[in-house]
XYZ file of C-alpha atoms in Angstrom:
647
model
C 1.296 2.412 -40.373
C 0.263 0.100 -43.205
C -2.905 -1.481 -44.564
C -1.203 -4.795 -45.228
C -1.119 -7.782 -42.906
C 2.056 -8.128 -40.885
C 3.448 -10.261 -38.081
C 5.013 -8.692 -35.027
C 6.679 -9.942 -31.885
C 5.113 -9.225 -28.537
C 6.902 -6.797 -26.293
C 9.406 -8.790 -24.254
C 7.609 -8.562 -20.926
C 4.248 -9.506 -22.437
C 5.853 -12.500 -24.151
C 7.234 -13.725 -20.824
C 3.897 -13.126 -19.149
C 2.078 -15.159 -21.811
C 4.575 -17.975 -21.415
C 3.886 -18.070 -17.693
C 0.138 -18.075 -18.220
C 0.114 -20.796 -20.853
C 2.441 -23.088 -18.910
C 1.137 -22.527 -15.399
C -1.568 -24.568 -13.689
C -4.388 -22.542 -12.114
C -6.959 -23.564 -9.545
C -9.686 -22.483 -11.969
C -9.275 -20.924 -15.427
C -12.888 -19.658 -15.214
C -11.387 -16.216 -14.641
C -10.792 -15.675 -18.358
C -14.503 -15.240 -19.180
C -15.108 -12.683 -16.486
C -12.101 -10.680 -17.661
C -13.189 -10.669 -21.300
C -16.758 -9.701 -20.344
C -15.369 -6.918 -18.168
C -13.331 -5.573 -21.097
C -16.404 -5.693 -23.338
C -18.545 -3.887 -20.770
C -15.883 -1.204 -20.367
C -15.893 -0.676 -24.136
C -19.653 -0.096 -24.013
C -19.316 2.337 -21.122
C -16.619 4.285 -22.961
C -18.841 4.623 -26.008
C -21.739 5.818 -23.865
C -19.452 8.483 -22.417
C -18.053 9.596 -25.769
C -21.548 9.774 -27.246
C -22.334 12.618 -24.869
C -20.361 14.901 -27.190
C -20.755 12.803 -30.385
C -24.330 11.417 -30.311
C -24.060 10.042 -33.845
C -21.664 7.328 -32.657
C -24.352 5.457 -30.730
C -26.591 4.471 -33.591
C -29.855 2.652 -32.892
C -28.644 -0.685 -31.509
C -28.626 -0.749 -27.683
C -25.316 -1.413 -26.023
C -24.792 -5.054 -25.082
C -22.298 -7.893 -24.724
C -23.098 -11.007 -26.748
C -21.593 -14.452 -26.126
C -21.752 -17.238 -28.705
C -20.730 -20.700 -27.487
C -19.898 -23.342 -30.110
C -19.351 -26.706 -28.446
C -19.066 -28.605 -31.717
C -16.487 -26.242 -33.190
C -14.691 -25.810 -29.850
C -15.020 -22.039 -30.069
C -16.272 -19.269 -27.843
C -16.990 -15.715 -29.030
C -17.445 -12.614 -26.873
C -18.632 -9.565 -28.821
C -19.618 -6.026 -27.899
C -20.894 -3.004 -29.794
C -18.864 -0.552 -27.757
C -16.119 1.895 -28.615
C -13.977 -0.507 -30.699
C -10.275 -0.151 -31.487
C -8.203 1.247 -34.319
C -5.212 -0.609 -35.705
C -2.837 1.376 -33.510
C -4.964 0.702 -30.428
C -4.990 -3.032 -31.129
C -1.210 -3.064 -31.305
C -0.843 -0.899 -28.212
C -3.476 -2.606 -26.059
C -2.853 -6.230 -27.023
C 0.730 -6.402 -28.206
C 2.657 -4.228 -25.785
C 2.728 -3.644 -22.065
C -0.301 -1.403 -21.933
C -0.151 -0.694 -18.203
C 2.301 -0.831 -15.342
C 0.464 -3.737 -13.772
C 1.735 -6.168 -16.389
C 5.321 -6.073 -15.167
C 4.248 -6.274 -11.535
C 2.005 -9.226 -12.379
C 4.794 -11.035 -14.206
C 7.114 -10.780 -11.211
C 4.431 -11.846 -8.767
C 3.487 -14.810 -10.935
C 7.092 -15.923 -11.283
C 7.482 -15.796 -7.510
C 4.332 -17.828 -7.069
C 4.901 -20.257 -9.943
C 5.761 -23.090 -7.593
C 2.448 -22.628 -5.774
C 0.314 -21.536 -8.713
C -2.330 -24.163 -8.000
C -3.841 -22.015 -5.293
C -3.803 -18.378 -6.179
C -2.511 -17.618 -9.663
C -6.011 -16.955 -10.916
C -6.508 -14.307 -8.231
C -3.388 -12.517 -9.441
C -4.970 -11.954 -12.840
C -7.800 -9.932 -11.393
C -5.508 -8.155 -8.954
C -3.020 -6.946 -11.554
C -5.443 -6.107 -14.356
C -3.970 -8.133 -17.223
C -7.206 -9.942 -17.929
C -7.105 -10.162 -21.729
C -4.044 -12.383 -21.637
C -5.887 -14.896 -19.435
C -7.652 -16.064 -22.615
C -4.491 -17.940 -23.552
C -4.965 -20.248 -20.580
C -7.871 -21.952 -22.380
C -7.335 -21.029 -26.033
C -4.851 -22.312 -28.586
C -5.592 -19.206 -30.673
C -7.234 -15.858 -29.995
C -8.760 -13.873 -32.846
C -9.795 -10.242 -32.285
C -11.748 -8.273 -34.895
C -12.532 -4.635 -34.127
C -13.948 -1.519 -35.766
C -13.582 1.767 -33.869
C -16.769 3.815 -33.529
C -17.039 6.442 -36.255
C -14.490 4.795 -38.604
C -14.765 2.619 -41.698
C -11.655 0.473 -41.298
C -11.771 -2.796 -39.396
C -8.794 -4.807 -38.204
C -8.018 -8.369 -37.199
C -5.480 -9.285 -34.492
C -4.540 -12.949 -34.156
C -2.101 -14.852 -31.931
C -1.497 -18.291 -30.484
C 0.318 -16.784 -27.503
C 3.693 -18.203 -28.513
C 5.456 -14.861 -28.903
C 4.048 -13.246 -32.043
C 0.797 -11.737 -33.278
C -0.551 -10.949 -36.728
C -2.489 -7.807 -37.555
C -4.176 -6.747 -40.770
C -7.442 -5.599 -42.384
C -10.634 -7.483 -41.556
C -13.541 -8.052 -43.943
C -16.087 -9.734 -41.629
C -16.106 -7.092 -38.907
C -19.028 -5.814 -36.829
C -20.457 -2.393 -37.663
C -18.938 -1.136 -34.436
C -17.155 -2.704 -31.508
C -14.986 -5.758 -30.918
C -15.402 -9.502 -31.376
C -13.037 -11.894 -29.552
C -13.080 -15.516 -30.735
C -11.258 -18.242 -28.822
C -10.275 -21.550 -30.375
C -10.464 -23.696 -27.263
C -7.870 -26.251 -26.283
C -9.191 -29.815 -26.121
C -9.034 -29.959 -22.331
C -11.108 -26.755 -22.105
C -13.746 -27.622 -24.729
C -16.462 -27.431 -22.047
C -16.219 -23.630 -22.170
C -17.912 -23.865 -25.550
C -21.063 -25.285 -23.967
C -23.999 -22.972 -23.350
C -24.685 -24.355 -19.875
C -21.107 -23.675 -18.770
C -21.232 -20.132 -20.145
C -24.525 -19.393 -18.394
C -23.228 -20.721 -15.072
C -20.071 -18.601 -15.232
C -21.870 -15.445 -16.329
C -24.444 -15.671 -13.547
C -21.747 -16.377 -10.983
C -19.057 -13.870 -11.983
C -20.702 -11.193 -14.131
C -24.279 -10.856 -12.915
C -23.872 -7.137 -12.179
C -22.203 -5.873 -15.318
C -23.769 -2.465 -16.149
C -24.713 -3.523 -19.699
C -26.943 -6.430 -20.782
C -25.274 -9.774 -21.523
C -26.855 -11.974 -24.175
C -26.116 -15.552 -25.180
C -26.651 -16.477 -28.820
C -27.876 -19.825 -30.128
C -28.144 -19.815 -33.915
C -30.248 -16.816 -34.912
C -31.792 -16.348 -31.475
C -30.447 -14.551 -28.420
C -31.373 -14.905 -24.779
C -30.674 -12.350 -22.066
C -28.594 -13.610 -19.125
C -27.952 -10.253 -17.411
C -30.202 -7.238 -17.732
C -27.579 -4.590 -16.955
C -29.509 -3.167 -14.008
C -27.331 -1.077 -11.705
C -27.018 -2.889 -8.376
C -26.432 0.385 -6.556
C -29.832 1.688 -7.712
C -31.683 -1.097 -5.889
C -32.850 -0.582 -2.293
C -30.288 -1.768 0.228
C -32.820 -4.097 1.818
C -33.223 -5.992 -1.470
C -29.536 -6.735 -2.064
C -28.014 -9.902 -0.610
C -24.483 -10.086 0.806
C -23.367 -12.452 -1.942
C -24.625 -9.987 -4.574
C -22.605 -7.209 -2.976
C -19.549 -9.466 -2.932
C -19.909 -10.436 -6.597
C -20.408 -6.819 -7.655
C -17.297 -5.825 -5.698
C -15.239 -8.529 -7.382
C -16.414 -7.437 -10.821
C -15.971 -3.743 -10.104
C -12.553 -4.054 -8.451
C -11.149 -6.923 -10.522
C -10.589 -8.730 -7.245
C -11.205 -12.165 -5.776
C -11.384 -11.432 -2.061
C -14.514 -10.675 -0.055
C -14.881 -7.021 0.976
C -14.198 -6.316 4.636
C -16.726 -3.484 4.665
C -19.628 -2.494 2.391
C -21.142 1.001 2.428
C -24.367 1.447 0.441
C -25.967 4.834 0.901
C -28.361 7.168 -0.893
C -28.102 10.899 -0.204
C -30.979 13.301 -0.893
C -31.406 16.997 -0.176
C -29.061 19.688 -1.432
C -27.295 16.950 -3.364
C -28.604 13.671 -4.660
C -26.360 10.699 -5.271
C -25.998 7.008 -4.535
C -22.744 5.449 -3.370
C -21.812 1.785 -3.186
C -18.341 1.535 -1.690
C -16.186 -1.376 -0.564
C -13.130 -1.689 1.656
C -11.103 -4.684 0.352
C -9.738 -7.409 2.585
C -6.335 -7.319 0.866
C -4.189 -4.485 -0.423
C -4.277 -3.983 -4.227
C -0.968 -3.925 -6.092
C -1.282 -0.243 -7.082
C -1.788 1.054 -3.535
C 1.462 3.033 -3.460
C 1.549 4.433 -6.990
C 2.950 7.959 -6.995
C -0.234 9.527 -8.428
C -2.304 8.278 -5.452
C -5.384 8.120 -7.662
C -8.671 6.833 -6.365
C -10.379 3.867 -7.983
C -14.035 4.724 -7.335
C -16.015 5.009 -10.576
C -18.147 8.085 -11.160
C -21.488 7.890 -12.955
C -23.912 10.708 -13.686
C -27.477 9.419 -14.037
C -26.160 5.927 -14.878
C -23.739 7.291 -17.514
C -20.107 6.380 -16.850
C -17.882 9.469 -16.489
C -14.523 8.451 -15.017
C -12.867 5.566 -13.203
C -10.463 7.697 -11.152
C -12.485 10.754 -10.124
C -11.370 12.349 -6.821
C -14.405 11.131 -4.868
C -12.524 10.366 -1.651
C -9.500 11.742 0.153
C -6.232 10.332 -1.282
C -5.595 8.340 1.882
C -8.779 6.351 1.126
C -7.633 5.369 -2.356
C -7.890 1.678 -1.465
C -11.701 1.977 -1.414
C -13.457 0.567 -4.487
C -16.984 1.047 -5.788
C -19.231 3.469 -7.649
C -20.888 6.829 -7.051
C -23.865 7.814 -9.212
C -24.742 11.535 -9.074
C -27.991 13.169 -10.121
C -26.585 16.712 -9.927
C -23.304 16.770 -11.820
C -23.238 17.762 -15.507
C -22.695 14.981 -18.041
C -19.967 16.892 -19.851
C -17.464 16.876 -16.976
C -13.908 17.378 -18.202
C -10.758 16.231 -16.402
C -10.194 19.804 -15.243
C -13.771 20.153 -13.972
C -13.389 16.939 -11.967
C -10.720 18.687 -9.905
C -12.571 21.975 -9.367
C -16.320 21.269 -9.452
C -17.800 22.492 -6.125
C -20.535 19.830 -6.072
C -17.892 17.126 -6.449
C -15.835 18.708 -3.667
C -18.822 18.578 -1.318
C -19.467 14.967 -2.267
C -15.826 14.108 -1.570
C -16.000 15.652 1.902
C -19.250 13.853 2.738
C -18.117 10.479 1.381
C -14.778 10.706 3.169
C -16.556 11.456 6.418
C -18.974 8.565 5.832
C -16.239 6.011 5.114
C -14.255 7.066 8.186
C -17.410 6.775 10.276
C -18.121 3.270 8.965
C -14.540 2.219 9.671
C -14.950 3.484 13.233
C -18.103 1.384 13.642
C -16.262 -1.633 12.268
C -13.435 -1.139 14.767
C -15.969 -1.090 17.623
C -18.194 -3.945 16.449
C -15.737 -6.335 14.768
C -12.231 -5.805 16.084
C -10.849 -8.865 14.289
C -11.966 -7.732 10.833
C -10.836 -4.181 11.524
C -7.404 -5.422 12.581
C -7.005 -6.992 9.120
C -8.124 -3.744 7.473
C -5.556 -1.768 9.466
C -2.797 -4.255 8.675
C -3.579 -3.860 4.953
C -4.231 -0.107 4.799
C -2.991 1.484 8.015
C 0.117 2.914 6.392
C -2.135 4.668 3.842
C -4.663 5.912 6.377
C -1.796 7.476 8.344
C -1.146 9.762 5.377
C -4.310 11.526 6.499
C -2.760 12.277 9.880
C -0.199 14.361 8.006
C -2.332 16.028 5.342
C -5.897 16.215 6.735
C -5.776 18.214 9.961
C -9.558 18.689 9.861
C -10.161 14.949 10.306
C -7.101 14.128 12.387
C -9.138 13.284 15.482
C -11.243 10.805 13.496
C -8.097 9.230 12.089
C -6.463 9.090 15.527
C -9.465 7.089 16.713
C -8.894 4.603 13.868
C -5.107 4.347 14.236
C -3.568 1.192 15.660
C 0.079 0.858 16.621
C 2.788 -1.544 17.642
C 4.248 -0.639 20.990
C 6.848 -1.963 23.393
C 4.093 -3.597 25.449
C 2.057 -4.756 22.445
C 4.688 -5.457 19.746
C 2.262 -7.354 17.483
C 0.140 -4.235 16.999
C -3.477 -3.275 17.603
C -2.834 -0.668 20.293
C -5.075 2.417 20.091
C -4.049 5.831 21.353
C -6.957 5.794 23.801
C -5.647 2.544 25.276
C -2.140 3.997 25.455
C -3.276 7.107 27.342
C -5.386 5.088 29.786
C -2.296 2.998 30.670
C 0.149 5.899 31.152
C 2.339 5.755 34.267
C 1.954 8.150 37.154
C 3.724 11.452 36.395
C 4.003 10.552 32.687
C 3.060 13.670 30.725
C 3.749 12.713 27.082
C 3.033 10.016 24.518
C 6.460 8.581 23.714
C 7.352 7.196 20.309
C 10.335 5.868 18.383
C 10.612 6.263 14.609
C 12.750 4.023 12.402
C 12.797 1.874 9.302
C 12.672 -1.528 10.968
C 10.369 -2.738 13.730
C 12.828 -5.246 15.204
C 15.638 -2.699 15.254
C 13.385 -0.242 17.053
C 12.616 -2.826 19.724
C 16.350 -3.349 20.279
C 17.150 0.370 20.435
C 19.119 1.515 23.516
C 16.888 4.607 23.601
C 14.097 2.442 25.028
C 16.027 1.083 28.009
C 15.157 3.775 30.539
C 11.511 3.751 29.479
C 11.318 -0.028 29.824
C 12.830 0.048 33.314
C 10.046 2.437 34.359
C 7.240 0.603 32.542
C 6.669 3.498 30.147
C 5.096 2.291 26.903
C 6.683 3.528 23.669
C 4.894 3.546 20.298
C 6.996 1.983 17.529
C 6.647 3.727 14.156
C 8.275 2.067 11.149
C 6.138 3.196 8.171
C 7.719 5.850 5.904
C 4.913 8.344 6.575
C 5.334 8.127 10.357
C 8.280 10.509 10.493
C 6.088 13.201 8.900
C 2.698 12.994 10.606
C 4.066 12.643 14.113
C 5.911 15.973 13.739
C 2.808 17.847 12.601
C 0.416 16.305 15.149
C 0.038 18.465 18.246
C -0.946 15.566 20.465
C -3.829 13.350 21.536
C -6.202 13.818 24.447
C -4.134 16.710 25.717
C -0.895 14.697 25.710
C 1.910 15.823 23.370
C 3.889 13.369 21.252
C 7.565 13.130 22.223
C 10.364 11.279 20.444
C 12.610 9.047 22.539
C 15.516 10.021 20.278
C 15.203 13.769 20.719
C 15.891 16.107 23.612
C 15.943 15.143 27.264
C 14.025 12.051 28.336
C 12.419 13.655 31.443
C 12.065 10.323 33.231
C 13.240 11.270 36.710
C 9.690 11.799 38.006
C 8.559 8.305 36.972
C 9.335 5.507 39.423
C 11.281 2.435 38.347
C 9.308 -0.799 38.153
C 11.621 -2.653 40.568
C 11.123 0.035 43.178
C 14.853 0.525 43.466
C 16.724 3.766 43.145
C 19.003 4.421 40.215
C 22.019 2.030 40.226
C 25.378 3.294 41.417
C 26.491 6.155 39.213
C 29.746 7.931 38.591
C 30.244 11.037 40.663
C 28.733 14.100 39.002
C 32.066 15.917 38.922
C 33.857 12.880 37.475
C 31.391 12.337 34.629
C 31.351 16.064 33.910
C 35.123 15.851 33.411
C 34.730 12.786 31.195
C 31.983 14.481 29.146
C 34.236 17.490 28.553
C 37.138 15.272 27.429
C 34.898 13.250 25.091
C 33.490 16.452 23.573
C 37.013 17.781 23.124
C 38.017 14.560 21.364
C 34.985 14.346 19.053
C 34.948 18.048 18.298
C 32.245 19.173 15.870
C 30.989 15.630 15.284
C 28.633 16.109 18.245
C 26.899 19.226 19.531
C 27.458 18.260 23.147
C 28.054 15.346 25.518
C 25.632 14.954 28.434
C 24.560 12.519 31.142
C 21.667 10.245 30.128
C 18.527 9.201 32.020
C 17.143 7.145 29.100
C 19.868 4.454 29.204
C 19.883 1.438 31.524
C 22.204 -1.200 30.008
C 24.064 0.531 27.169
C 26.988 2.865 27.825
C 26.043 5.533 25.278
C 23.574 6.615 22.591
C 22.995 9.468 20.174
C 19.964 11.760 20.330
C 18.832 14.839 18.466
C 18.772 18.247 20.087
C 15.542 19.604 21.558
C 14.918 21.828 18.554
C 14.731 20.608 14.970
C 14.223 17.052 13.720
C 14.483 13.769 15.579
C 17.106 11.232 14.503
C 14.987 9.446 11.871
C 13.735 12.653 10.264
C 17.309 13.933 10.074
C 18.246 10.805 8.098
C 15.321 11.250 5.708
C 16.158 14.891 5.053
C 19.855 14.119 4.602
C 19.007 11.304 2.190
C 17.325 13.860 -0.080
C 20.274 16.224 0.063
C 18.501 18.780 2.201
C 20.139 18.072 5.527
C 20.738 21.018 7.847
C 23.941 19.504 9.193
C 22.543 19.174 12.721
C 25.041 17.531 15.080
C 23.784 14.827 17.442
C 24.037 14.852 21.202
C 26.072 12.010 22.723
C 24.543 10.757 25.951
C 26.617 8.751 28.480
C 25.099 6.317 30.959
C 26.566 7.249 34.385
C 25.561 3.894 35.926
C 27.344 1.761 33.334
C 30.590 0.158 34.655
C 32.565 1.308 31.628
C 31.472 4.932 31.997
C 32.055 4.847 35.770
C 35.624 3.597 35.287
C 36.385 6.073 32.493
C 34.995 8.878 34.677
C 37.286 7.914 37.544
C 40.314 7.859 35.237
C 39.326 11.217 33.729
C 39.072 12.718 37.215
C 42.632 11.657 38.049
C 43.953 13.338 34.927
C 45.531 10.160 33.536
C 44.936 7.749 30.658
C 44.231 10.569 28.196
C 44.970 8.346 25.192
C 42.678 5.600 26.516
C 39.844 8.065 27.051
C 40.319 9.530 23.574
C 40.164 6.085 21.986
C 37.132 5.205 24.128
C 35.398 8.385 22.955
C 35.723 7.364 19.298
C 34.617 3.812 20.040
C 31.590 4.925 22.053
C 30.595 7.344 19.287
C 31.050 4.760 16.520
C 29.233 2.033 18.471
C 26.292 4.400 19.043
C 26.123 5.060 15.295
C 26.152 1.336 14.537
C 23.365 0.683 17.054
C 21.224 3.113 15.056
C 21.949 1.284 11.812
C 24.383 3.921 10.558
C 28.014 3.645 9.515
C 30.695 5.192 11.746
C 31.716 8.638 10.539
C 35.232 7.319 9.807
C 34.998 3.512 9.380
C 38.739 3.064 8.941
C 39.584 4.992 12.105
C 36.863 3.154 14.040
C 38.245 -0.184 12.846
C 41.824 0.706 13.811
C 40.838 1.803 17.303
C 38.612 -1.241 17.828
C 41.431 -3.604 16.800
C 43.853 -1.761 19.086
C 41.440 -2.005 22.029
C 40.850 -5.725 21.427
C 44.577 -6.348 21.130
C 45.215 -4.587 24.444
C 42.392 -6.551 26.053
C 43.871 -9.878 24.890
C 47.432 -9.005 25.858
C 46.651 -7.651 29.320
C 46.433 -11.054 31.114
C 49.689 -12.168 29.452
C 51.429 -9.279 31.183
C 49.851 -10.190 34.479
C 47.512 -7.209 34.305
C 43.798 -7.290 34.957
C 41.109 -4.894 33.881
C 39.673 -2.750 36.648
C 36.355 -2.533 34.784
C 34.063 -4.967 36.581
C 31.197 -6.012 34.309
C 28.071 -7.203 36.052
C 24.996 -9.126 34.879
C 24.064 -8.516 31.276
C 27.002 -6.163 30.862
C 29.432 -9.077 31.004
C 28.227 -10.140 27.586
C 27.422 -6.713 26.252
C 29.407 -6.013 23.095
C 29.360 -2.269 23.676
C 30.717 -2.691 27.207
C 33.465 -5.004 25.997
């Protein structure tokens, strides 16, 4: 650290981000003012919080944000008397990548650079890199700051070209930060008072500190800093809710759901919560922190207090408590019993409002589920107490409704006669699930199968006991139990190999594959494919086995190989096995059937080289057979004639 002025280069990622901002064209650069006002308001809130333990920091001047437009000088100044920054904080906050969102924003902006005219400005709010938006309109940005309780003041200056200068400042405020923009010629209108007033009233009307505009020696109040959530619900317009949400969440969409409630009785608090229309970029951060701001009697406490269940972390807004102590520490936020009761009540309220939305506005709710369904399903795994409420909200893709929107209640009401379980398939890819051979027998009987392709699905579906008295059952685990359900075409099962013949074939295939499979059995779940792999009745299904193995904790469970007795290939192999001949052919077929079943699941054959050699040998024999005047006695019919597995 040094008291002298020095020039430094921006961190590499910030430099690239600034280059993109300065050289990109945005639909409206108005965003910069809202972002700078938001930063100033946050600084005031942080000082108010710190003053709870250090009252001397506040002084006598009331907290406020002051804007000074200078049309003649082509300048615009945004000042606050909040917490301020030290020299180290200026370097850290303005010269380096201060938060993970910067890198994510840079990548998203690069991807969208070709279409930046309609959406780049929204990215700024979404990714929380608002300070840098000043360089869209300014040829130079000058920041002077004095941290509360210190004597030193510092100046940070940059033109956004890759470097910044930092050093002592002589003309600093007594406390807080002053940001001065030297406006580019094409953006000189932002130095006009009328433009500033219009933007403040439109974008920042609900900032929780007063906003003043200065003209000469006089100031005029544009925003009074009144808390919107403290006003009666009947007095707040929809557009006011929307603007407050955008300010609070740093977003540009319109909330899909607004919950404004005041609770009195054993506890007293006001909550103003919003469900966004679009997923925020930090939705899947490992910490799973909430983003609802906690106030105690209008004093800001924390912006990530655990006010909702983790699976509702996409909700934005504020909660203002009258009961909590002002001196809440980070540790107390996790253990305070009043806060725990608030969390339970607010979680229940949000789930209830989502249920109402699903009943009254299915179209809007469908968008909410598309954006946040994978997060809500975390609750099915970790919140057994509210699992029924979450089941009522859940929407799924199924084999009969592949585009999604299917509720469990709808599924159960459409179950086939003699169907006793809710069938599901878990995998990593929706299209691959639809093409899975495991679904063939279910499709032929009109049995709907739920398709689960979110990472959390493999976990919650194992812990859920069932829905409406119907257990969940994986189509890739255990026996299919489909014999009692009639086929849609009304026909009996197609011609099958004799039971004794296929039993002989199954024994030979098991002998050939050895410990690679636990057993070889006849399948009722297959209709067109000759074979598939399933998990045993006990333990994990096929997808969960892959997940566990991927983390090095696999139990080494061997799959079951199922053979389709009605498939022409299996019928012919069964007949040959029964005669005691063609042992080598059956052995090769066993390896090919096993490897093909692995490939159909998206896996690699256990021994790729051996699988390749046997496949080439089989194809060579197939090609040469007609040249020797021989013909295959495997008659392929219908779809099987073009079926790669059958060939």
